[in-house]
Amino acid sequence: MNELRARARWQPLLGVLCGLVITCVIGTGLWLMFSPTRDQLLEQGLRESRRDPVAAERTLRRVVRLSGGRDHQAKIALCRLMVRRNALTDAKAMFAKLDLSTCRPDLLLALGRDGLKTGFRTESLAALEETARRDSRESALACDLLLADYGEWGQRQKQLDAATRLTELQPENPRSWGARVEILTTMGLEIESVEAIRAARRHGLPAEALQSLQYTLVQQLVNLGDATTARKELAELISQEGASARARGLEVYLCRLEGDLDRALEIVTTIVDEAPDLPFPRFTRGVVLLDLRRFDEAARDLERVAAAQPLDAPARFKLSEAYRGLGRDKLATKYRQQASDIVNKQKQISALLKSREENPVDPATYQTLAAVHEELGDAQAAAVWRKWADRVAHGH
Amino acid sequence: MIPLRRRNGLSVAWLWGVCVLMGCGTSAPSNPAPPLKSHQVGGAGAPANKASDLVTASAARADDWFEDATGATGIQFTHRNGREGDRCYMIESFGGGVAAFDFDRDGPVDLFFTGGGTIDKVSGAIGGLPSALYRNRGAARFQDVSQVSSFGEPPGYSQGCAVADFDGDGFLDLFVCCYGRSRLYHNLGDGTFRDVNPWAVLPESDWHTAAVFVDIDHDQLPDLIVARYADWTPATDVACVTRGVRDLCGPTSYEGTSCRVFRNCGDGQFEDWSTRFGLRGGVHGLAVVAADLNMDGWVDVYLASDVTSNQLYLGGPDLPFVESSVVSGVAVNEWGQAEGSMGVDVADFDGDGRPDIFVTNFEMEDNALYRNLDRGQFLHSSVAAGLSGVSRQRVGFGTAMTDFDGDGRPDLFVLNGNPIYAAAQSPFLQQSQLFRNLGGRFQDVTAQGGSFFREVHSGRGNAVADLDGDGALDLVVVLMNEPVRILKNRRPAANFIQVQLTAREGESAGIGSRVSVEFAGRHITRFVVRGTGFFSQADTALTFPVAADATAAYVRVEWPGRRRETFRVGARRLQPLIEGRGKLEDE
């Protein structure tokens, strides 16, 4: 009786226990069947990041936790969210733990793009560089961002590297070739510039782009002193679009290279007649007249250019040469001194821009740039550099 | 922001981009030359080629201006710069020089070459290599007399050289510029030289690149002007990496420095007169030339400087000389910018009787031709003379503005080669160039220059002299780590006269004199100049073409600041013209 009574007392307890076990087993099974995988959670986090950054961060942290800290996709996405909420210290700490080589290019690009807007520049550039190195859909976009950023910060070599990579990724894109050639030209790398234009021509670019590149090619060939090839290219340009002012302008310099000064003078005079108030053709005519030792006429043209362009050092130097030829030594000295003062300031600016390229976040460089431009009388440029000084001082 | 104009001046882009509308020893040379190896390129006139494009062997053509006669002359010598040390020291950039002078007064022009040096790969220690003296036995057959003439022992790491009879004993002496202690070798007149070391004030370790002897204080003794490039030592050497390549540095890696002037005291000693001379600092001095450039009767000095403005020191009755390069228009290029200037020569290229100046420059720059406008004024005239652009893909070192084709007009020789081994725009090995003077304008005749002009080398020093007495001026070229070359001129004038001036009142060589001859209805004017070319000294004898049937010609000599005399000179031989022995013009 007692035994029966004891069994009856335990029976409901066992039932509950069994029920619990069964529930647990079923629950676990259901959880295993229906709970999101780490990848799904990552995707969920990425989706959430657009609408609900807080939830996204929670989800992504969960992914990181679940992976034992090894999910670099989640980490870079998390890093991006931190950047977006301006938690840059946390973002930097997270970025430092990232293995960029394992990150998805879309995530790298997204971090790079957002980071550039918020003062997370160094890390963003690293992400974009990594993207650019890949052969992914995002690589060209990364190159575009790099091109723009390095251009803004005056880092020419890096800008050139980005442009070069862009032409590798998109050889049929005229804009990428245009950018590469322009940077090479600015850097004074004429031979490389000519090689780039010749490479561009092999990729079936649109006619308009090809023509623009051909103008640059003629310019660079003139700079390189290759009169024969420049003449051939220019003839082709003129046959295609006629003797435009730009083509004639180039021809003046080509004629100088060929030593045909009479022809140079004839051509440049037609341009001056068409646009008598433009300083550049008049300057060129002054130069040619000086070549011809027609000092008086040269001085007349160059006086007008110097008056119109207060910061034009070459015009002043050429004017001083014309006055020297005329034996008017006082005027020659005056303009030579003016030219020299401008050139000295320009050298200072050039040196400062180089320092900026090496250390773009030093506000002192920008302040000095503003000051030198002010001394030069270029208030507009001074204002621009002052803004940069502020921007850098505030970490942007 | 105003873009800073690039080295080659105003770019076309700037103008029109905005204007949218429109070693030696008599038998076994101590500086042995490896077998001659030609680096020929596809065709003369073609752009400078990279070394990998080279093929060997080059044949002479019938219309060549010059023939490579090195083998026949017996000269086997190589200047070495120590590149094997792989240190990329600044001093490796510039190579060596040659002096063409008659050291033994037997008539034919002899040749002296500086040896350069070595740089130890491990320690970086700099050592000297022996220089070489070759005696011309006549008809350009040379004998190595380095050992017997006391040049067997190396000086320091040697580069440029200068020649003058510093003690007035009638024999030409030698100054050798070194990193270390530069040497003054006194010609004892018996075929030997002695290192006289008259430098109470000269530092034991300095770097002298080039030098010229000129009488600055009018005591008839040649004083010495020494060009310096930088206050460089291995301890101050900068490691330069260009485009990821460790290479030689450019000039801007080092501050410019000042040259030095030493007055010849007349007792075998020299004292430092740099301050009294009026020297200015801030130069990377590479060539120094003495001539009467403003034709005022006083000898002037022109100094070519790498990257900083060239300097012109105008002489007068008293010291100091007055630095006048800027006001004279010979300091900078046509856009007002200083260039990487290397070699210099002086001649009347446009036939107006005035001395013009030609300067070789770095790549992406035009070689500069400064036309003498009179009144001590010059105008950069490379464009007008047809020389614009032709040198922009090359680096010019040695040069000669000399009448090579016997038409009375000075032609142009430019010896090219890049000082930078690999990281520059143009290659280390380059073609040299030859330009024919058509009467104030030059035509590129490199294609007819001869086999040497179809090869690529890294050229440095050069000298001009009539080595075989045929009236045609030959070229001696010093190459970097390659055997020197003797280029025999194959375009002798139909007839010629040759004169060597001996001054009685000024310094004996008659530096600064102006000599003219009438030929083909034109006045041909030549100048007695010292220090021309690069690191070198050309023979100071002057050669003029004369009518084919002439047995003699009249030569007018304007001694600097003194008398004008006319001499009757016999054709086809070298004749000394001694001041005071001609017919005075005022008589």
GROMACS .gro file of C-alpha atoms in nm, chain A residues 185-192 219 222-226 245-247 249-250 253 256-259 261 271 275 278 280-281 283-284 287 290-291 293 295 309 311-312 314 317-318 321 324-325 327 336 343 346-347 349-350 353 373 376 378 381 385, chain B residues 1-6 8 10-22 47 50 243 326-330 332-337 350 364 366 371 373 375-381 383-384 386-393 425-426 441:
model
  118
  185THR     CA    1   5.122   6.620  -6.731
  186THR     CA    2   5.089   6.808  -6.403
  187MET     CA    3   5.374   6.607  -6.257
  188GLY     CA    4   5.595   6.698  -6.552
  189LEU     CA    5   5.635   6.336  -6.660
  190GLU     CA    6   5.620   6.399  -7.032
  191ILE     CA    7   5.755   6.066  -7.150
  192GLU     CA    8   5.515   5.869  -6.932
  219GLN     CA    9   5.164   6.952  -7.626
  222VAL     CA   10   5.645   6.985  -7.806
  223ASN     CA   11   5.760   6.983  -7.444
  224LEU     CA   12   5.981   6.683  -7.522
  225GLY     CA   13   6.124   6.861  -7.824
  226ASP     CA   14   6.002   6.596  -8.067
  245ALA     CA   15   4.248   7.835  -8.207
  246ARG     CA   16   4.381   7.561  -7.983
  247ALA     CA   17   4.549   7.386  -8.274
  249GLY     CA   18   4.818   7.791  -8.051
  250LEU     CA   19   5.002   7.463  -8.041
  253TYR     CA   20   5.506   7.660  -8.017
  256ARG     CA   21   5.932   7.789  -8.241
  257LEU     CA   22   6.066   7.439  -8.190
  258GLU     CA   23   6.129   7.411  -8.561
  259GLY     CA   24   6.296   7.752  -8.563
  261LEU     CA   25   5.976   8.216  -8.621
  271ILE     CA   26   4.484   8.457  -8.285
  275ALA     CA   27   4.082   8.786  -7.939
  278LEU     CA   28   4.312   8.766  -7.420
  280PHE     CA   29   4.782   8.438  -7.349
  281PRO     CA   30   4.801   8.480  -7.726
  283PHE     CA   31   5.204   8.688  -7.439
  284THR     CA   32   5.298   8.429  -7.698
  287VAL     CA   33   5.771   8.584  -7.687
  290LEU     CA   34   6.152   8.870  -7.861
  291ASP     CA   35   6.292   8.563  -8.041
  293ARG     CA   36   6.480   9.056  -8.154
  295PHE     CA   37   6.227   9.431  -7.881
  309GLN     CA   38   4.798   8.958  -6.505
  311LEU     CA   39   5.098   8.746  -6.089
  312ASP     CA   40   5.243   8.649  -6.426
  314PRO     CA   41   5.711   8.480  -6.717
  317PHE     CA   42   6.068   8.830  -6.713
  318LYS     CA   43   6.015   8.841  -7.088
  321GLU     CA   44   6.436   9.097  -7.152
  324ARG     CA   45   6.721   9.498  -7.180
  325GLY     CA   46   6.735   9.456  -7.557
  327GLY     CA   47   6.885   9.935  -7.353
  336ARG     CA   48   6.304   9.140  -6.359
  343VAL     CA   49   5.895   8.325  -5.861
  346GLN     CA   50   5.594   8.039  -5.607
  347LYS     CA   51   5.897   7.838  -5.501
  349ILE     CA   52   5.440   7.760  -5.237
  350SER     CA   53   5.584   7.467  -5.425
  353LEU     CA   54   5.278   7.183  -5.131
  373HIS     CA   55   4.936   8.370  -5.119
  376LEU     CA   56   5.150   8.750  -5.341
  378ASP     CA   57   4.614   8.636  -5.429
  381ALA     CA   58   4.381   8.137  -5.293
  385TRP     CA   59   4.409   7.765  -4.777
  397MET     CA   60   4.709   7.905  -5.667
  398ILE     CA   61   4.972   7.978  -5.925
  399PRO     CA   62   5.139   7.670  -6.059
  400LEU     CA   63   5.516   7.690  -6.046
  401ARG     CA   64   5.660   7.671  -6.393
  402ARG     CA   65   5.852   7.356  -6.462
  404ASN     CA   66   6.194   7.363  -6.895
  406LEU     CA   67   5.660   7.774  -6.956
  407SER     CA   68   5.467   7.472  -7.060
  408VAL     CA   69   5.248   7.487  -7.360
  409ALA     CA   70   4.975   7.340  -7.145
  410TRP     CA   71   4.982   7.643  -6.921
  411LEU     CA   72   4.947   7.876  -7.210
  412TRP     CA   73   4.690   7.705  -7.415
  413GLY     CA   74   4.514   7.495  -7.158
  414VAL     CA   75   4.369   7.813  -7.014
  415CYS     CA   76   4.330   7.976  -7.349
  416VAL     CA   77   4.067   7.729  -7.454
  417LEU     CA   78   3.969   7.945  -7.736
  418MET     CA   79   4.257   7.871  -7.908
  443PRO     CA   80   6.560   5.938  -7.958
  446LYS     CA   81   6.767   5.235  -7.342
  639ARG     CA   82   6.062   5.575  -5.804
  722VAL     CA   83   7.162   8.859  -6.439
  723VAL     CA   84   7.200   9.206  -6.589
  724SER     CA   85   7.393   9.057  -6.882
  725GLY     CA   86   7.128   8.791  -6.950
  726VAL     CA   87   7.343   8.481  -6.907
  728VAL     CA   88   6.907   8.170  -6.654
  729ASN     CA   89   6.699   8.025  -6.935
  730GLU     CA   90   6.454   8.201  -7.164
  731TRP     CA   91   6.182   8.190  -6.896
  732GLY     CA   92   6.402   8.327  -6.622
  733GLN     CA   93   6.473   7.995  -6.455
  746ASP     CA   94   7.643   8.431  -8.589
  760MET     CA   95   6.387   6.857  -7.029
  762ASP     CA   96   6.719   7.337  -7.387
  767ARG     CA   97   7.383   8.558  -7.834
  769LEU     CA   98   7.412   9.171  -7.841
  771ARG     CA   99   7.732   9.636  -7.474
  772GLY     CA  100   7.787   9.333  -7.253
  773GLN     CA  101   7.432   9.216  -7.315
  774PHE     CA  102   7.332   8.864  -7.418
  775LEU     CA  103   7.001   8.718  -7.529
  776HIS     CA  104   6.898   8.355  -7.483
  777SER     CA  105   6.872   8.252  -7.847
  779VAL     CA  106   6.498   7.907  -8.025
  780ALA     CA  107   6.615   8.150  -8.291
  782GLY     CA  108   6.709   7.623  -8.417
  783LEU     CA  109   6.835   7.454  -8.101
  784SER     CA  110   6.510   7.448  -7.909
  785GLY     CA  111   6.385   7.105  -7.813
  786VAL     CA  112   6.671   6.907  -7.963
  787SER     CA  113   6.830   6.835  -7.627
  788ARG     CA  114   6.529   6.786  -7.405
  789GLN     CA  115   6.550   6.408  -7.399
  821GLN     CA  116   6.343   6.029  -6.757
  822SER     CA  117   6.621   5.979  -7.011
  837ARG     CA  118   7.115   7.868  -8.738
   0.00000   0.00000   0.00000
